[in-house]
Amino acid sequence: MSTPEPPPPQASPASAADPSPISDPIRIVSVSDSESYLKWATQLLSSLPGVEAHVYLIDSPILPTREQVTHAIAGSFWAGRNIPVVTRADLAHIITDHLADIVLGAATGPIVAQLFLTAHLHEYRPALVSGLPGMGLPASKKGMNYRRLMDAFITHSFAEVAQYTEVSALTQVPCEIFLARLPMLRSAGIPQLAATAASSDSATTDSTESNTRAALPRTLVFAPQAKVPESLDDREAIVRALADFASRHRESSVIVKMRSRPGEHETHHELHSYYDILESLRGQEVPGADLIGLGYGPLDEFLVPGAALVTVSSTAALEAFDRGIPTLLISDFGFDRNLLNEAFTDSGATGTLAEVAAGSIGFPTSAWLAQNYFHSDDGRLRDHLELLATRARAGQLPNRRSAVWKQKRLLIRAELRTMAPAPVVRAYRKLRYAR
């Protein structure tokens, strides 16, 4: 694939009001490989004043479809724009063409490893920054090793700062750990349960205690994840609970909010598709299964007054909290590192599948929200990035080329994901989604 013509500068709309004393905007090149990372990158960059940002997708087996891209960039500065798709061979030219101060590795570990290697070998190397597109707990040594060449890692809660600081030390990856708010969260202060969702017979509204259940939802939305729960039995139990709710409360609707259509790709591979499970239960004539619908599109379109959200550990729960939507984290499978949901243990928004079937959905406590992802956004991330950009322009960033050898095994996988011939990629995609 030939290198695309560089698009015109995409400065943040807020840049005109930027109080920064530096006259030039921070030049950022962002590279993503999946729809979830693209969503995070475009939302993050849209929130930063005084930034000239250029966003790219890299061709890989998990490249999102045009529809997925449209959904990912909805509500950002890039909405309605074309996101160029490039190859690994294009990366060096892109960094040079845009005079990048910062390269944002908004992608899975193998891609970030290769991207950062390319950027680090640049004559005037930019600062290298990475992060995760949602909840980043538990912190992973493997993920940190893929990003060994980075200068900074963006986290989104106090707990994440603590864990990634610890993992940085354990893996000997000498990076700065920045705290920011997830860019998809837009509430001012601590979010509260929306008045339209509050139950009329609630005994208390003190959100510092475990909250009472909300009113019966008019629309019950389930947000699935590719990785958890893993077993077919657990996934089927969730769909059966949704069907039970649909059968009991026919005045309400039930939607499984899908991340992709059959044959499309996500950041992580899903072994047991909810689409297939729902079809199976419909074939078995399970009561209520035929009343469950499948939803596609930006999550915002589903988080509306009268809705409630159910999930196991998805970042969608945080977006629902942000908008005051009743939310339930399913407790039947436990809360642990493997389920990626430890952070929700004491949230006050947990509940059983029996409560899902009954439509008894809660909301987290204010104390939990303040400590988990809903801290105040003081704008420090912009200041941190400005300092990195200044150091990059002055040639003051450390040389970590020796660290590349510690990544050799990981970089082989990155090579396969970014340099595989098109027929190999197509065969990989076919095999992956035929299972």
CSV table of C-alpha atoms in Angstrom, one decimal:
chain,number,residue,atom,x,y,z
A,1,MET,CA,0.0,0.0,0.0
A,2,SER,CA,1.4,3.4,-0.9
A,3,THR,CA,1.8,6.1,1.6
A,4,PRO,CA,-1.3,8.3,1.6
A,5,GLU,CA,-1.0,12.0,1.1
A,6,PRO,CA,-0.9,13.7,4.5
A,7,PRO,CA,-4.2,15.2,5.4
A,8,PRO,CA,-4.4,18.9,6.4
A,9,PRO,CA,-3.6,19.7,10.0
A,10,GLN,CA,-6.3,18.5,12.3
A,11,ALA,CA,-6.0,20.9,15.2
A,12,SER,CA,-8.3,20.4,18.1
A,13,PRO,CA,-11.3,22.8,17.9
A,14,ALA,CA,-10.4,24.0,21.4
A,15,SER,CA,-7.0,25.1,20.3
A,16,ALA,CA,-8.1,28.7,19.6
A,17,ALA,CA,-8.7,29.2,23.3
A,18,ASP,CA,-5.5,27.5,24.4
A,19,PRO,CA,-3.8,29.5,27.2
A,20,SER,CA,-0.5,27.7,26.6
A,21,PRO,CA,2.5,30.1,26.3
A,22,ILE,CA,4.0,27.9,23.5
A,23,SER,CA,3.0,29.4,20.1
A,24,ASP,CA,3.2,26.1,18.1
A,25,PRO,CA,0.6,23.3,18.8
A,26,ILE,CA,1.8,19.9,20.0
A,27,ARG,CA,2.1,17.7,16.9
A,28,ILE,CA,0.8,14.2,17.6
A,29,VAL,CA,0.6,11.2,15.3
A,30,SER,CA,-1.7,8.5,16.6
A,31,VAL,CA,-1.8,4.9,15.3
A,32,SER,CA,-4.6,2.4,16.1
A,33,ASP,CA,-5.4,-1.1,15.0
A,34,SER,CA,-8.9,-1.7,16.3
A,35,GLU,CA,-12.2,0.1,16.8
A,36,SER,CA,-11.9,0.3,20.6
A,37,TYR,CA,-8.4,1.9,20.4
A,38,LEU,CA,-9.5,4.2,17.6
A,39,LYS,CA,-12.4,5.4,19.8
A,40,TRP,CA,-10.1,6.1,22.7
A,41,ALA,CA,-7.6,7.9,20.6
A,42,THR,CA,-10.0,10.2,18.8
A,43,GLN,CA,-12.0,11.0,21.9
A,44,LEU,CA,-8.7,11.7,23.8
A,45,LEU,CA,-7.2,13.9,21.2
A,46,SER,CA,-10.5,15.8,20.7
A,47,SER,CA,-10.4,16.7,24.4
A,48,LEU,CA,-6.9,18.3,24.3
A,49,PRO,CA,-6.5,22.0,23.5
A,50,GLY,CA,-3.6,23.2,21.4
A,51,VAL,CA,-3.0,20.0,19.6
A,52,GLU,CA,-2.4,19.3,15.9
A,53,ALA,CA,-3.3,15.6,15.7
A,54,HIS,CA,-3.2,13.1,12.8
A,55,VAL,CA,-4.9,9.8,13.3
A,56,TYR,CA,-4.2,6.6,11.4
A,57,LEU,CA,-5.2,2.9,11.3
A,58,ILE,CA,-2.6,0.3,10.6
A,59,ASP,CA,-3.6,-2.7,8.4
A,60,SER,CA,-3.8,-5.8,10.5
A,61,PRO,CA,-6.0,-8.9,11.0
A,62,ILE,CA,-8.2,-6.9,13.4
A,63,LEU,CA,-8.7,-3.8,11.1
A,64,PRO,CA,-12.2,-2.4,11.8
A,65,THR,CA,-14.7,-2.2,9.0
A,66,ARG,CA,-16.0,1.1,7.7
A,67,GLU,CA,-19.1,0.9,9.9
A,68,GLN,CA,-17.0,0.2,13.0
A,69,VAL,CA,-14.8,3.1,12.2
A,70,THR,CA,-17.9,5.4,11.8
A,71,HIS,CA,-19.1,4.3,15.2
A,72,ALA,CA,-15.7,4.6,16.8
A,73,ILE,CA,-15.2,8.2,15.8
A,74,ALA,CA,-18.7,9.4,16.4
A,75,GLY,CA,-18.8,12.4,18.7
A,76,SER,CA,-15.1,13.2,18.1
A,77,PHE,CA,-13.4,15.8,16.0
A,78,TRP,CA,-12.9,13.1,13.4
A,79,ALA,CA,-16.6,12.3,13.0
A,80,GLY,CA,-17.4,12.1,9.3
A,81,ARG,CA,-13.7,12.2,8.3
A,82,ASN,CA,-11.7,9.5,6.5
A,83,ILE,CA,-9.2,7.7,8.7
A,84,PRO,CA,-6.3,6.6,6.5
A,85,VAL,CA,-5.2,3.0,6.6
A,86,VAL,CA,-1.4,2.5,6.4
A,87,THR,CA,1.2,-0.3,6.6
A,88,ARG,CA,4.2,-0.6,8.8
A,89,ALA,CA,6.4,0.6,5.9
A,90,ASP,CA,4.5,3.9,5.9
A,91,LEU,CA,5.1,4.7,9.6
A,92,ALA,CA,8.5,6.3,9.3
A,93,HIS,CA,7.4,8.6,6.5
A,94,ILE,CA,4.3,9.6,8.4
A,95,ILE,CA,6.3,10.6,11.5
A,96,THR,CA,8.6,12.6,9.4
A,97,ASP,CA,6.0,14.3,7.3
A,98,HIS,CA,4.1,15.6,10.3
A,99,LEU,CA,7.2,16.5,12.3
A,100,ALA,CA,5.7,14.6,15.2
A,101,ASP,CA,6.5,15.7,18.7
A,102,ILE,CA,4.6,12.7,20.1
A,103,VAL,CA,3.6,9.4,18.7
A,104,LEU,CA,0.6,7.9,20.4
A,105,GLY,CA,0.5,4.1,20.4
A,106,ALA,CA,-3.2,3.6,20.6
A,107,ALA,CA,-3.1,0.0,19.6
A,108,THR,CA,-2.6,-3.6,20.9
A,109,GLY,CA,0.8,-4.5,22.3
A,110,PRO,CA,2.5,-6.1,19.3
A,111,ILE,CA,1.6,-3.1,17.1
A,112,VAL,CA,2.8,-0.6,19.7
A,113,ALA,CA,6.1,-2.5,20.0
A,114,GLN,CA,6.7,-2.1,16.2
A,115,LEU,CA,5.5,1.5,16.0
A,116,PHE,CA,7.7,2.6,18.9
A,117,LEU,CA,10.7,0.8,17.5
A,118,THR,CA,10.2,2.7,14.2
A,119,ALA,CA,9.8,6.0,16.0
A,120,HIS,CA,12.7,5.4,18.4
A,121,LEU,CA,15.1,4.9,15.5
A,122,HIS,CA,14.0,8.2,14.0
A,123,GLU,CA,16.8,10.8,13.7
A,124,TYR,CA,14.8,13.3,15.8
A,125,ARG,CA,12.8,10.9,17.8
A,126,PRO,CA,9.4,11.9,19.1
A,127,ALA,CA,8.1,11.2,22.6
A,128,LEU,CA,6.3,7.8,22.8
A,129,VAL,CA,3.1,7.6,24.7
A,130,SER,CA,0.6,4.7,25.1
A,131,GLY,CA,-2.4,3.7,27.1
A,132,LEU,CA,-5.5,1.4,27.1
A,133,PRO,CA,-8.9,2.2,25.6
A,134,GLY,CA,-10.9,1.6,28.8
A,135,MET,CA,-10.4,0.0,32.3
A,136,GLY,CA,-6.8,-1.0,32.5
A,137,LEU,CA,-7.0,-3.4,35.5
A,138,PRO,CA,-5.3,-5.6,36.3
A,139,ALA,CA,-2.0,-4.1,35.1
A,140,SER,CA,-0.2,-6.6,32.8
A,141,LYS,CA,3.5,-7.2,32.7
A,142,LYS,CA,3.2,-8.5,29.2
A,143,GLY,CA,1.4,-5.3,28.1
A,144,MET,CA,4.1,-3.2,29.7
A,145,ASN,CA,6.9,-5.2,28.0
A,146,TYR,CA,5.3,-4.6,24.6
A,147,ARG,CA,5.6,-0.9,25.4
A,148,ARG,CA,9.1,-1.0,26.8
A,149,LEU,CA,10.3,1.9,24.6
A,150,MET,CA,7.6,4.3,25.7
A,151,ASP,CA,8.2,7.5,27.7
A,152,ALA,CA,4.8,7.7,29.3
A,153,PHE,CA,1.7,5.6,29.9
A,154,ILE,CA,-1.8,7.1,30.4
A,155,THR,CA,-3.9,5.6,33.2
A,156,HIS,CA,-7.5,6.5,34.2
A,157,SER,CA,-7.9,6.0,37.9
A,158,PHE,CA,-5.9,6.2,41.1
A,159,ALA,CA,-5.8,2.4,41.4
A,160,GLU,CA,-4.4,2.2,37.8
A,161,VAL,CA,-1.7,4.7,38.7
A,162,ALA,CA,-0.7,2.5,41.7
A,163,GLN,CA,-0.7,-0.8,39.7
A,164,TYR,CA,1.1,0.5,36.6
A,165,THR,CA,3.7,2.2,38.7
A,166,GLU,CA,4.4,-1.1,40.4
A,167,VAL,CA,4.5,-3.1,37.1
A,168,SER,CA,6.8,-0.4,35.6
A,169,ALA,CA,9.2,-1.1,38.4
A,170,LEU,CA,8.9,-4.9,38.2
A,171,THR,CA,9.5,-5.0,34.4
A,172,GLN,CA,12.1,-2.2,34.5
A,173,VAL,CA,10.3,-0.1,32.0
A,174,PRO,CA,11.3,3.5,33.1
A,175,CYS,CA,8.3,5.4,32.0
A,176,GLU,CA,6.2,8.2,33.5
A,177,ILE,CA,2.6,7.2,34.6
A,178,PHE,CA,0.1,9.9,33.8
A,179,LEU,CA,-3.4,10.2,35.3
A,180,ALA,CA,-6.2,11.4,33.0
A,181,ARG,CA,-10.0,10.9,32.9
A,182,LEU,CA,-11.3,8.5,30.3
A,183,PRO,CA,-12.2,10.8,27.5
A,184,MET,CA,-15.6,9.1,27.1
A,185,LEU,CA,-16.6,10.3,30.6
A,186,ARG,CA,-18.0,13.9,30.4
A,187,SER,CA,-20.0,14.4,33.6
A,188,ALA,CA,-19.0,17.3,35.8
A,189,GLY,CA,-18.2,16.1,39.2
A,190,ILE,CA,-19.6,12.8,40.6
A,191,PRO,CA,-22.5,11.5,38.5
A,192,GLN,CA,-25.8,10.8,40.1
A,193,LEU,CA,-28.6,8.5,39.2
A,194,ALA,CA,-30.8,10.3,36.7
A,195,ALA,CA,-34.1,11.5,38.1
A,196,THR,CA,-36.1,9.6,35.5
A,197,ALA,CA,-34.5,6.3,36.6
A,198,ALA,CA,-35.1,6.7,40.3
A,199,SER,CA,-37.6,4.3,41.8
A,200,SER,CA,-40.7,6.1,43.2
A,201,ASP,CA,-40.7,3.8,46.3
A,202,SER,CA,-37.0,4.1,47.1
A,203,ALA,CA,-36.4,4.3,50.8
A,204,THR,CA,-33.2,6.5,50.5
A,205,THR,CA,-31.3,8.4,48.0
A,206,ASP,CA,-28.0,8.6,49.9
A,207,SER,CA,-25.5,7.6,47.3
A,208,THR,CA,-22.7,7.3,49.8
A,209,GLU,CA,-24.4,4.1,51.0
A,210,SER,CA,-25.2,1.2,48.7
A,211,ASN,CA,-27.9,2.6,46.4
A,212,THR,CA,-31.5,1.4,46.2
A,213,ARG,CA,-32.7,-0.3,43.0
A,214,ALA,CA,-33.8,2.0,40.2
A,215,ALA,CA,-37.2,1.9,38.5
A,216,LEU,CA,-38.0,-1.0,36.2
A,217,PRO,CA,-36.1,-0.1,32.9
A,218,ARG,CA,-38.0,0.5,29.7
A,219,THR,CA,-35.0,-0.9,27.9
A,220,LEU,CA,-32.5,-3.4,29.3
A,221,VAL,CA,-29.2,-3.3,27.5
A,222,PHE,CA,-26.5,-5.9,27.9
A,223,ALA,CA,-23.0,-5.0,27.0
A,224,PRO,CA,-21.0,-8.1,26.2
A,225,GLN,CA,-17.2,-8.6,26.1
A,226,ALA,CA,-15.1,-10.8,24.0
A,227,LYS,CA,-13.0,-12.2,26.8
A,228,VAL,CA,-15.2,-12.6,29.8
A,229,PRO,CA,-17.0,-14.7,30.9
A,230,GLU,CA,-15.1,-17.3,29.0
A,231,SER,CA,-17.3,-20.4,29.2
A,232,LEU,CA,-20.3,-21.2,27.0
A,233,ASP,CA,-22.4,-22.1,30.1
A,234,ASP,CA,-21.8,-18.8,31.8
A,235,ARG,CA,-22.6,-16.8,28.6
A,236,GLU,CA,-25.7,-18.9,28.1
A,237,ALA,CA,-26.8,-18.2,31.6
A,238,ILE,CA,-26.6,-14.4,30.9
A,239,VAL,CA,-28.8,-14.7,27.8
A,240,ARG,CA,-31.3,-16.9,29.7
A,241,ALA,CA,-31.6,-14.2,32.4
A,242,LEU,CA,-32.2,-11.6,29.7
A,243,ALA,CA,-34.8,-13.8,28.1
A,244,ASP,CA,-36.5,-14.3,31.5
A,245,PHE,CA,-36.7,-10.5,32.0
A,246,ALA,CA,-38.1,-10.1,28.5
A,247,SER,CA,-40.7,-12.8,29.2
A,248,ARG,CA,-41.7,-11.3,32.5
A,249,HIS,CA,-41.8,-7.6,31.4
A,250,ARG,CA,-43.2,-7.5,27.9
A,251,GLU,CA,-43.7,-3.8,28.2
A,252,SER,CA,-39.9,-3.4,28.2
A,253,SER,CA,-37.4,-4.2,25.5
A,254,VAL,CA,-34.1,-6.1,25.7
A,255,ILE,CA,-31.1,-5.4,23.6
A,256,VAL,CA,-27.7,-7.1,23.3
A,257,LYS,CA,-25.5,-4.2,22.3
A,258,MET,CA,-23.0,-6.0,19.9
A,259,ARG,CA,-19.5,-4.7,19.3
A,260,SER,CA,-19.3,-6.2,15.8
A,261,ARG,CA,-21.4,-7.9,13.2
A,262,PRO,CA,-20.7,-11.5,12.3
A,263,GLY,CA,-17.4,-11.6,10.4
A,264,GLU,CA,-16.2,-8.3,11.7
A,265,HIS,CA,-13.1,-8.0,13.9
A,266,GLU,CA,-12.6,-6.8,17.5
A,267,THR,CA,-9.6,-6.1,19.7
A,268,HIS,CA,-10.0,-9.6,21.3
A,269,HIS,CA,-11.2,-12.8,19.8
A,270,GLU,CA,-14.6,-14.1,21.0
A,271,LEU,CA,-14.8,-17.9,21.3
A,272,HIS,CA,-18.6,-18.1,22.0
A,273,SER,CA,-20.6,-15.5,20.2
A,274,TYR,CA,-23.7,-14.1,21.8
A,275,TYR,CA,-25.2,-14.0,18.4
A,276,ASP,CA,-24.9,-17.8,18.1
A,277,ILE,CA,-26.1,-18.4,21.7
A,278,LEU,CA,-29.2,-16.3,21.1
A,279,GLU,CA,-29.9,-18.2,17.9
A,280,SER,CA,-29.5,-21.5,19.8
A,281,LEU,CA,-31.9,-20.5,22.6
A,282,ARG,CA,-34.5,-19.3,20.0
A,283,GLY,CA,-34.2,-22.7,18.3
A,284,GLN,CA,-34.9,-24.3,21.7
A,285,GLU,CA,-37.9,-22.0,22.1
A,286,VAL,CA,-36.7,-20.6,25.4
A,287,PRO,CA,-39.4,-18.2,26.6
A,288,GLY,CA,-38.4,-14.6,25.9
A,289,ALA,CA,-35.4,-15.4,23.7
A,290,ASP,CA,-37.4,-14.3,20.6
A,291,LEU,CA,-38.0,-10.9,22.3
A,292,ILE,CA,-34.3,-10.1,22.6
A,293,GLY,CA,-32.9,-7.8,19.9
A,294,LEU,CA,-29.4,-7.1,18.7
A,295,GLY,CA,-28.2,-3.5,18.6
A,296,TYR,CA,-25.3,-2.0,16.7
A,297,GLY,CA,-23.8,1.5,16.7
A,298,PRO,CA,-22.3,4.0,19.2
A,299,LEU,CA,-23.0,3.1,22.8
A,300,ASP,CA,-24.3,6.6,23.4
A,301,GLU,CA,-27.3,5.8,21.3
A,302,PHE,CA,-28.3,3.1,23.9
A,303,LEU,CA,-27.6,5.0,27.1
A,304,VAL,CA,-30.8,7.0,27.0
A,305,PRO,CA,-33.5,7.9,29.7
A,306,GLY,CA,-35.4,4.8,30.7
A,307,ALA,CA,-32.6,2.5,29.8
A,308,ALA,CA,-30.5,0.3,32.2
A,309,LEU,CA,-27.2,-1.5,31.5
A,310,VAL,CA,-26.0,-4.9,32.4
A,311,THR,CA,-22.5,-6.2,31.9
A,312,VAL,CA,-19.8,-8.4,33.5
A,313,SER,CA,-16.9,-5.8,33.5
A,314,SER,CA,-17.1,-3.7,30.4
A,315,THR,CA,-16.0,-0.1,30.3
A,316,ALA,CA,-19.5,0.5,29.0
A,317,ALA,CA,-20.5,0.4,32.8
A,318,LEU,CA,-18.4,3.5,33.3
A,319,GLU,CA,-20.1,5.3,30.4
A,320,ALA,CA,-23.5,4.3,31.9
A,321,PHE,CA,-22.5,5.7,35.3
A,322,ASP,CA,-21.3,8.9,33.6
A,323,ARG,CA,-24.8,9.4,32.2
A,324,GLY,CA,-26.7,8.5,35.3
A,325,ILE,CA,-28.0,5.2,33.8
A,326,PRO,CA,-28.9,2.4,36.2
A,327,THR,CA,-26.2,-0.3,35.9
A,328,LEU,CA,-25.6,-3.8,37.2
A,329,LEU,CA,-22.3,-5.7,37.2
A,330,ILE,CA,-23.1,-9.4,37.3
A,331,SER,CA,-21.9,-11.0,40.5
A,332,ASP,CA,-22.7,-14.7,39.7
A,333,PHE,CA,-19.2,-15.4,38.3
A,334,GLY,CA,-17.3,-13.6,41.0
A,335,PHE,CA,-14.9,-10.6,40.9
A,336,ASP,CA,-11.3,-11.3,40.2
A,337,ARG,CA,-8.4,-10.5,37.9
A,338,ASN,CA,-9.3,-13.1,35.4
A,339,LEU,CA,-12.8,-11.5,34.9
A,340,LEU,CA,-11.2,-8.0,34.7
A,341,ASN,CA,-13.8,-6.7,37.2
A,342,GLU,CA,-12.0,-6.5,40.5
A,343,ALA,CA,-12.5,-2.7,40.5
A,344,PHE,CA,-16.3,-3.1,40.7
A,345,THR,CA,-16.3,-5.3,43.8
A,346,ASP,CA,-17.4,-2.6,46.3
A,347,SER,CA,-19.1,-0.3,43.8
A,348,GLY,CA,-22.7,-0.8,45.1
A,349,ALA,CA,-23.8,-1.6,41.6
A,350,THR,CA,-23.4,-5.4,41.6
A,351,GLY,CA,-26.2,-7.9,41.4
A,352,THR,CA,-27.1,-11.4,40.4
A,353,LEU,CA,-28.6,-12.9,37.3
A,354,ALA,CA,-31.9,-13.3,39.3
A,355,GLU,CA,-31.9,-9.5,39.8
A,356,VAL,CA,-31.3,-9.1,36.1
A,357,ALA,CA,-34.4,-11.2,35.4
A,358,ALA,CA,-36.4,-9.2,37.8
A,359,GLY,CA,-35.2,-5.9,36.4
A,360,SER,CA,-33.7,-4.8,39.8
A,361,ILE,CA,-30.8,-2.6,38.7
A,362,GLY,CA,-28.8,-0.3,40.9
A,363,PHE,CA,-26.2,2.5,40.8
A,364,PRO,CA,-22.7,2.9,42.3
A,365,THR,CA,-22.0,4.9,45.5
A,366,SER,CA,-20.6,8.4,45.3
A,367,ALA,CA,-17.6,7.3,47.4
A,368,TRP,CA,-16.7,4.5,44.9
A,369,LEU,CA,-17.1,6.8,41.9
A,370,ALA,CA,-14.8,9.4,43.4
A,371,GLN,CA,-12.0,6.9,43.8
A,372,ASN,CA,-12.6,5.0,40.6
A,373,TYR,CA,-12.5,6.8,37.3
A,374,PHE,CA,-14.5,9.9,38.2
A,375,HIS,CA,-11.8,12.0,39.7
A,376,SER,CA,-11.8,15.7,38.7
A,377,ASP,CA,-10.0,16.4,35.4
A,378,ASP,CA,-7.5,19.2,36.1
A,379,GLY,CA,-6.0,19.3,32.6
A,380,ARG,CA,-2.6,18.1,33.8
A,381,LEU,CA,-2.4,15.6,30.9
A,382,ARG,CA,-2.1,18.4,28.4
A,383,ASP,CA,0.7,19.9,30.6
A,384,HIS,CA,2.5,16.6,30.7
A,385,LEU,CA,2.3,16.2,27.0
A,386,GLU,CA,3.5,19.7,26.4
A,387,LEU,CA,6.6,19.0,28.5
A,388,LEU,CA,7.3,15.8,26.6
A,389,ALA,CA,6.9,17.7,23.3
A,390,THR,CA,9.3,20.3,24.5
A,391,ARG,CA,11.9,17.7,25.5
A,392,ALA,CA,11.4,16.0,22.1
A,393,ARG,CA,12.1,19.2,20.2
A,394,ALA,CA,15.2,19.8,22.3
A,395,GLY,CA,16.5,16.3,21.8
A,396,GLN,CA,16.4,15.6,25.5
A,397,LEU,CA,14.6,12.3,25.5
A,398,PRO,CA,16.5,9.2,26.6
A,399,ASN,CA,18.0,6.7,24.2
A,400,ARG,CA,16.6,3.3,25.0
A,401,ARG,CA,17.8,1.3,21.9
A,402,SER,CA,19.4,-1.3,24.2
A,403,ALA,CA,15.9,-2.2,25.5
A,404,VAL,CA,14.9,-3.4,22.0
A,405,TRP,CA,16.9,-6.6,22.5
A,406,LYS,CA,14.7,-7.4,25.5
A,407,GLN,CA,11.7,-7.2,23.2
A,408,LYS,CA,13.1,-9.5,20.5
A,409,ARG,CA,10.6,-12.3,21.0
A,410,LEU,CA,7.7,-9.9,21.2
A,411,LEU,CA,8.7,-8.0,18.1
A,412,ILE,CA,8.7,-11.2,16.1
A,413,ARG,CA,4.9,-11.4,16.7
A,414,ALA,CA,4.6,-7.7,15.8
A,415,GLU,CA,6.4,-8.4,12.6
A,416,LEU,CA,3.9,-11.1,11.7
A,417,ARG,CA,1.0,-8.8,12.4
A,418,THR,CA,2.2,-5.9,10.4
A,419,MET,CA,4.2,-7.4,7.6
A,420,ALA,CA,2.2,-10.6,6.7
A,421,PRO,CA,1.3,-10.8,3.0
A,422,ALA,CA,-2.3,-10.0,2.2
A,423,PRO,CA,-3.2,-13.7,1.4
A,424,VAL,CA,-1.9,-14.7,4.8
A,425,VAL,CA,-3.9,-12.0,6.6
A,426,ARG,CA,-7.1,-13.0,4.8
A,427,ALA,CA,-6.5,-16.7,5.6
A,428,TYR,CA,-5.9,-15.8,9.3
A,429,ARG,CA,-9.1,-13.8,9.4
A,430,LYS,CA,-11.1,-16.6,7.8
A,431,LEU,CA,-9.8,-19.2,10.2
A,432,ARG,CA,-10.2,-17.0,13.2
A,433,TYR,CA,-13.9,-16.2,12.5
A,434,ALA,CA,-14.9,-19.6,11.3
A,435,ARG,CA,-14.5,-21.0,14.7
